[in-house]
XYZ file of C-alpha atoms in Angstrom:
450
model
C 54.876 -103.819 74.593
C 51.659 -104.710 73.001
C 50.333 -108.203 73.073
C 47.327 -110.311 72.332
C 44.855 -111.893 74.704
C 44.490 -115.413 73.483
C 41.439 -117.264 74.701
C 39.131 -114.425 75.559
C 38.964 -110.683 75.898
C 40.104 -109.779 79.392
C 37.702 -107.692 81.402
C 37.958 -107.896 85.184
C 35.088 -105.405 85.460
C 32.367 -108.005 85.007
C 31.706 -110.886 87.349
C 30.558 -113.136 84.532
C 33.862 -112.976 82.675
C 35.748 -113.390 85.927
C 33.817 -116.564 86.695
C 34.414 -117.758 83.166
C 38.169 -117.304 83.593
C 38.067 -119.150 86.895
C 36.098 -122.013 85.383
C 38.492 -122.384 82.486
C 41.540 -122.237 84.713
C 42.706 -118.908 83.338
C 43.356 -116.379 86.078
C 45.304 -113.899 84.008
C 46.810 -113.169 80.699
C 47.523 -116.107 78.369
C 49.624 -115.634 75.318
C 51.783 -117.673 73.061
C 54.489 -118.437 75.570
C 52.375 -118.849 78.696
C 51.261 -122.384 79.477
C 48.626 -123.918 81.679
C 50.808 -126.253 83.687
C 49.936 -128.421 86.643
C 50.937 -127.179 90.055
C 53.227 -130.188 90.377
C 55.638 -128.902 87.719
C 59.003 -128.430 89.315
C 60.110 -124.772 89.421
C 63.209 -123.642 87.560
C 66.480 -123.845 89.374
C 67.000 -120.482 91.015
C 70.743 -120.817 91.262
C 71.684 -121.011 87.584
C 74.944 -119.337 86.720
C 76.204 -118.976 90.286
C 79.790 -117.913 90.682
C 80.717 -120.367 93.404
C 84.199 -118.995 93.875
C 83.192 -115.383 94.362
C 83.872 -113.548 97.604
C 80.902 -112.048 99.446
C 80.257 -108.660 97.890
C 79.049 -106.917 101.044
C 82.689 -106.050 101.687
C 83.376 -104.873 98.147
C 82.798 -101.406 96.636
C 80.415 -102.992 94.121
C 77.858 -103.606 96.872
C 75.636 -100.708 97.887
C 73.362 -100.934 100.922
C 70.945 -98.149 101.829
C 67.374 -97.383 102.839
C 64.519 -95.884 100.877
C 60.793 -95.492 99.723
C 58.365 -93.019 98.153
C 54.890 -92.611 96.659
C 53.914 -92.364 93.034
C 52.451 -89.041 91.915
C 50.296 -90.447 89.141
C 47.342 -92.673 90.041
C 47.924 -96.039 88.426
C 44.280 -97.101 88.560
C 44.093 -99.217 85.443
C 44.216 -102.972 85.526
C 47.509 -104.790 85.094
C 48.140 -108.224 83.616
C 49.829 -111.123 85.353
C 50.687 -114.727 84.656
C 48.505 -117.513 86.037
C 49.778 -119.037 89.275
C 50.433 -122.413 87.665
C 51.110 -121.037 84.224
C 54.864 -121.112 84.008
C 56.890 -124.076 82.894
C 60.490 -124.470 81.949
C 60.662 -125.431 78.294
C 63.428 -126.649 76.098
C 65.115 -123.575 74.689
C 64.598 -123.218 70.950
C 68.036 -121.700 70.563
C 71.076 -121.806 72.812
C 72.908 -118.574 73.385
C 76.060 -118.752 71.309
C 79.294 -118.545 73.208
C 81.097 -116.007 71.079
C 79.725 -112.530 70.422
C 81.345 -109.557 68.751
C 83.117 -106.974 70.922
C 84.115 -109.236 73.838
C 84.559 -106.283 76.165
C 80.878 -105.417 75.770
C 79.421 -108.939 75.933
C 77.874 -110.648 78.925
C 78.889 -114.083 80.080
C 76.666 -116.625 78.369
C 73.748 -117.868 80.500
C 74.229 -121.560 81.153
C 70.589 -122.607 80.965
C 68.392 -119.839 79.549
C 64.904 -120.077 80.987
C 62.040 -119.005 78.767
C 58.293 -119.236 78.892
C 56.715 -121.369 76.212
C 53.485 -123.049 75.224
C 52.337 -126.185 76.945
C 50.786 -127.360 73.694
C 49.006 -130.459 74.955
C 47.128 -128.800 77.807
C 46.252 -125.705 75.785
C 44.949 -127.825 72.901
C 42.897 -129.822 75.394
C 41.397 -126.605 76.743
C 40.641 -125.351 73.246
C 38.960 -128.651 72.418
C 36.811 -128.395 75.547
C 35.766 -124.883 74.581
C 34.986 -126.006 71.038
C 32.829 -128.861 72.324
C 30.928 -126.434 74.495
C 30.351 -123.998 71.624
C 30.669 -125.834 68.282
C 29.555 -122.750 66.334
C 32.596 -120.811 67.497
C 35.525 -123.238 67.702
C 38.860 -122.104 69.025
C 42.116 -122.932 67.349
C 45.547 -121.790 68.348
C 47.772 -119.842 65.972
C 51.240 -120.025 67.447
C 52.756 -117.634 64.938
C 50.227 -114.867 65.497
C 49.900 -115.315 69.264
C 46.168 -114.977 69.021
C 43.042 -117.108 68.786
C 40.508 -117.347 66.027
C 36.857 -117.466 67.002
C 34.480 -118.182 64.120
C 37.276 -117.260 61.725
C 37.989 -113.818 63.246
C 41.054 -112.824 65.214
C 40.494 -111.584 68.759
C 42.935 -108.792 69.554
C 42.690 -106.498 72.520
C 44.377 -103.128 72.299
C 44.411 -100.719 75.209
C 42.113 -97.726 74.674
C 43.726 -94.550 73.378
C 42.556 -91.358 75.123
C 40.980 -88.766 72.854
C 43.401 -86.127 74.118
C 46.465 -88.199 73.228
C 48.903 -86.717 70.734
C 52.441 -87.916 70.045
C 54.317 -84.711 70.874
C 57.750 -83.775 69.594
C 60.154 -84.547 72.410
C 63.005 -82.656 70.772
C 66.576 -83.280 71.871
C 65.555 -84.040 75.462
C 68.122 -81.530 76.712
C 66.048 -78.363 77.087
C 65.599 -76.351 80.265
C 62.089 -77.793 80.600
C 63.550 -81.304 80.424
C 66.136 -80.403 83.064
C 63.557 -78.915 85.456
C 61.132 -81.808 85.054
C 63.728 -84.552 85.455
C 65.379 -82.891 88.458
C 62.092 -82.056 90.209
C 60.949 -85.668 89.904
C 64.233 -87.561 90.110
C 65.817 -85.890 93.142
C 62.798 -86.249 95.493
C 62.362 -89.831 94.275
C 65.977 -90.645 95.064
C 65.811 -89.037 98.509
C 62.538 -90.737 99.433
C 63.747 -94.162 98.337
C 66.998 -93.666 100.228
C 65.252 -92.739 103.453
C 62.160 -94.932 103.616
C 63.227 -98.308 102.193
C 66.238 -100.582 102.637
C 67.885 -101.122 99.264
C 70.748 -103.532 98.636
C 72.362 -103.066 95.223
C 75.063 -105.232 93.679
C 77.402 -104.068 90.892
C 75.946 -100.574 90.789
C 79.178 -99.390 89.184
C 78.201 -101.222 85.982
C 75.157 -99.010 85.566
C 77.041 -95.822 86.411
C 79.811 -96.645 83.953
C 77.363 -97.477 81.165
C 75.363 -94.282 81.703
C 78.189 -91.805 82.212
C 81.328 -93.333 80.666
C 80.317 -95.482 77.695
C 82.040 -94.655 74.375
C 80.616 -91.774 72.384
C 77.721 -92.552 70.041
C 77.097 -95.885 71.760
C 73.369 -96.634 72.193
C 72.463 -97.951 75.631
C 69.381 -100.096 76.211
C 68.741 -100.978 79.844
C 66.221 -103.757 80.445
C 64.646 -104.523 83.790
C 61.951 -106.751 85.214
C 58.842 -104.826 86.283
C 57.778 -105.418 89.886
C 55.782 -102.305 90.769
C 54.503 -98.959 89.568
C 57.348 -97.337 91.542
C 60.168 -98.944 89.560
C 60.481 -95.742 87.514
C 61.166 -93.089 88.642
C 61.705 -94.061 92.303
C 63.940 -97.134 92.172
C 65.683 -96.048 88.981
C 66.425 -92.607 90.448
C 67.984 -94.210 93.523
C 70.277 -96.299 91.347
C 71.608 -93.290 89.432
C 74.233 -90.805 90.638
C 72.880 -87.392 91.609
C 74.764 -85.620 88.831
C 72.947 -87.687 86.206
C 69.590 -86.509 87.561
C 70.801 -82.953 87.038
C 72.017 -83.487 83.470
C 69.148 -84.241 81.068
C 71.603 -85.203 78.328
C 72.638 -88.240 80.422
C 69.132 -89.240 81.501
C 67.190 -92.077 80.001
C 64.310 -92.056 77.578
C 61.586 -94.228 79.042
C 58.508 -95.960 77.654
C 55.043 -95.766 79.167
C 51.663 -96.974 77.969
C 49.439 -94.340 76.401
C 46.453 -95.437 78.501
C 48.429 -94.856 81.721
C 50.737 -91.860 81.328
C 49.097 -89.930 78.493
C 45.449 -89.821 79.546
C 45.151 -86.037 79.456
C 46.811 -83.079 77.737
C 48.529 -82.089 80.979
C 49.970 -85.580 81.543
C 50.969 -85.706 77.885
C 53.113 -82.590 78.210
C 54.431 -83.557 81.663
C 55.690 -87.008 80.703
C 57.055 -85.757 77.390
C 59.095 -83.189 79.315
C 60.317 -86.049 81.516
C 61.713 -87.864 78.459
C 58.991 -90.507 78.504
C 57.953 -91.893 75.124
C 54.444 -93.269 74.579
C 53.702 -96.800 73.487
C 50.300 -98.263 72.596
C 49.809 -101.679 74.134
C 48.199 -104.110 71.750
C 48.669 -101.847 68.723
C 51.113 -104.206 67.022
C 54.694 -104.016 65.832
C 54.253 -101.282 63.229
C 52.991 -98.464 65.419
C 54.782 -95.111 64.948
C 55.545 -94.917 68.676
C 57.794 -97.971 68.411
C 59.640 -96.490 65.460
C 60.284 -93.228 67.306
C 61.711 -95.080 70.305
C 64.005 -96.960 67.918
C 65.120 -93.641 66.399
C 66.227 -92.371 69.809
C 68.160 -95.557 70.480
C 69.750 -95.503 67.019
C 70.905 -91.925 67.647
C 73.062 -93.111 70.547
C 70.728 -92.233 73.433
C 69.956 -94.222 76.564
C 66.581 -96.010 76.449
C 65.201 -97.791 79.510
C 62.463 -100.393 78.956
C 60.543 -103.017 80.876
C 60.393 -105.813 78.295
C 57.505 -107.577 80.070
C 55.295 -104.636 79.075
C 53.423 -104.537 82.371
C 53.870 -105.202 86.080
C 54.520 -108.875 86.868
C 54.959 -109.249 90.629
C 55.142 -113.012 90.997
C 57.407 -114.076 88.132
C 59.359 -112.977 85.082
C 56.610 -112.248 82.575
C 56.515 -112.718 78.845
C 59.199 -110.748 77.027
C 57.343 -108.813 74.346
C 58.679 -109.285 70.855
C 58.242 -105.558 70.259
C 61.507 -105.274 72.201
C 63.134 -107.501 69.599
C 61.867 -105.302 66.792
C 62.986 -102.181 68.665
C 66.547 -103.495 68.768
C 66.448 -104.685 65.149
C 65.156 -101.320 63.935
C 67.775 -99.342 65.818
C 70.525 -101.633 64.566
C 69.328 -101.250 60.967
C 69.490 -97.480 61.204
C 73.042 -97.526 62.561
C 76.048 -97.184 60.285
C 78.327 -100.142 59.578
C 81.171 -98.580 61.550
C 79.044 -97.306 64.428
C 79.340 -98.897 67.878
C 76.966 -101.745 68.633
C 73.887 -101.364 70.797
C 74.876 -102.027 74.392
C 72.246 -103.896 76.443
C 72.508 -103.727 80.229
C 70.215 -106.060 82.241
C 68.835 -105.213 85.690
C 66.962 -107.593 87.965
C 65.389 -106.636 91.267
C 63.182 -108.179 93.951
C 61.199 -106.589 96.759
C 59.455 -103.673 95.081
C 56.309 -105.801 94.965
C 56.172 -105.543 98.761
C 56.371 -101.751 98.594
C 53.414 -101.337 96.222
C 51.620 -104.707 96.196
C 48.821 -105.443 93.753
C 45.802 -107.705 94.101
C 46.407 -111.252 92.853
C 43.100 -111.519 91.028
C 42.697 -108.074 89.473
C 46.282 -106.762 89.673
C 44.924 -103.460 90.926
C 46.910 -101.587 93.559
C 45.972 -102.643 97.077
C 46.782 -99.165 98.356
C 48.015 -95.917 96.864
C 50.247 -95.455 99.932
C 53.546 -97.338 99.685
C 54.713 -99.533 102.527
C 57.887 -98.343 104.195
C 60.819 -100.205 105.677
C 60.790 -102.949 103.047
C 63.930 -104.617 101.736
C 64.682 -104.285 98.026
C 67.487 -106.195 96.305
C 68.977 -105.166 92.944
C 71.500 -106.940 90.718
C 73.099 -105.158 87.766
C 74.291 -107.647 85.164
C 77.095 -107.531 82.641
C 76.381 -105.622 79.407
C 75.828 -107.758 76.317
C 74.905 -107.462 72.643
C 72.731 -109.390 70.189
C 74.867 -108.756 67.137
C 75.190 -112.458 66.411
C 71.411 -112.861 66.246
C 71.018 -109.843 63.971
C 73.780 -111.172 61.720
C 72.227 -114.643 61.662
C 68.901 -113.258 60.386
C 70.316 -110.665 57.994
C 68.778 -112.613 55.083
C 65.315 -111.663 56.396
C 65.684 -108.269 54.746
C 64.854 -104.774 55.943
C 62.906 -104.463 59.168
C 61.599 -100.959 58.532
C 60.545 -101.187 54.884
C 58.326 -104.259 54.943
C 55.712 -106.107 56.921
C 57.046 -108.477 59.530
C 57.315 -111.892 57.927
C 58.018 -115.245 59.599
C 61.780 -114.655 59.463
C 61.438 -111.253 61.121
C 59.229 -112.671 63.853
C 61.686 -115.509 64.461
C 64.482 -112.953 64.847
C 62.444 -110.945 67.359
C 61.621 -114.113 69.269
C 65.263 -115.145 69.459
C 66.225 -111.737 70.832
C 63.433 -112.041 73.402
C 64.618 -115.518 74.376
C 68.112 -114.204 75.036
C 66.755 -111.376 77.180
C 64.604 -113.863 79.119
C 67.616 -116.100 79.645
C 69.794 -113.248 80.905
C 67.125 -112.025 83.343
C 66.624 -115.573 84.624
C 70.341 -115.935 85.248
C 70.455 -112.622 87.105
C 67.530 -113.824 89.220
C 69.510 -116.905 90.231
C 72.647 -114.907 91.002
C 70.737 -112.376 93.098
C 68.868 -114.991 95.094
C 72.019 -116.964 95.799
C 73.884 -113.842 96.933
C 71.025 -112.685 99.155
C 70.848 -116.132 100.727
C 74.586 -115.996 101.437
C 74.694 -112.405 102.697
C 71.346 -112.082 104.485
C 70.124 -115.634 105.024
C 66.920 -114.811 103.109
C 65.231 -117.141 100.636
C 63.723 -114.562 98.314
C 61.587 -117.012 96.400
C 59.907 -118.299 99.537
C 59.700 -114.880 101.189
C 58.072 -113.212 98.199
C 55.974 -116.265 97.246
C 57.252 -116.168 93.667
C 56.137 -118.566 90.972
C 59.612 -118.882 89.443
């Protein structure tokens, strides 16, 4: 969701700026929790949180093994951000996930060593100093709170362009006949194609099915997933869902998609709105009306599916956008005191980046035709809540009736850190299980940074 480009305005269209990025050591998006680290930094332990005593799940009903693939109907021809190859370091966590949360039956097991992305202050300051020496009239200085950079006293913020035809349409209840036809006509072919053209191995799929179809009434569901390819939704998500859910729009998710990708024309605007996709403007900040409307749907007890990285990140877990933290805080504020808590269900998957790979330098799609016969591995985690974090920061005041102050931003950051920690733990569990069941080292096979 939104974000700021820190040291320069990204523009892969011009060779000059590309060369400038290469010279400065920046090959992608830098923001307040990305760091320029040396290639010798040891990678995070991939086996955090392993359940050593567990029995192999290939023989259990929680393990699903199938085959699948498909091709995306909408041309994703815009550039995508990615982390620099040597830009990720394991930092000391600013807050440890507390052991006890409310509603124990809805809370995930606590990650043992949450892994988050953070600033490498020394190297970034050194880079800023080098830039300042080169151009004394326009010195750079880092503002950690604002996640931006000041050049000659002015903030540099890049927001994705908004198409002239874009309008935030009324999505209604999401249960109309048009919603049903759109979701079924897209979801069913996606599920069948994925099931026939790729090889998908899913663990604990029953957790997702139970959360979607059998959670208590009026319980908001927020599913969070890492974003590996442009086919994650609807193709992979449709495969994970039972067929009956694809035929019942009342059970289907609301999704988020960038305005500059899914809402570039009037026709696409109406099509994605009918498919229960909500727009979001990347780089437009935390107070955009699109974010508030997504929070309204979640607060009303609906299912909202988001990719908290905000864009495709094929080689690592990207930055968790703090707009996700505000989304949760807003929805919680609009809930009644006696209403059920917001249920957060994490999903981590590997392998979709081999189905629709993107160029390392530009992050553009290498081909519009997906590669078939690839192996995809999915791990559905335990549901959890962030009630303790929201309670801890209750003194910050209303989220919806004021500008976001330092306390609000700290609350959003802490929520993001927990999400990052949970996804990192799922990554370790999935890789360990795949190594046990298939003899595959996913990190080495997929050439991941983390």
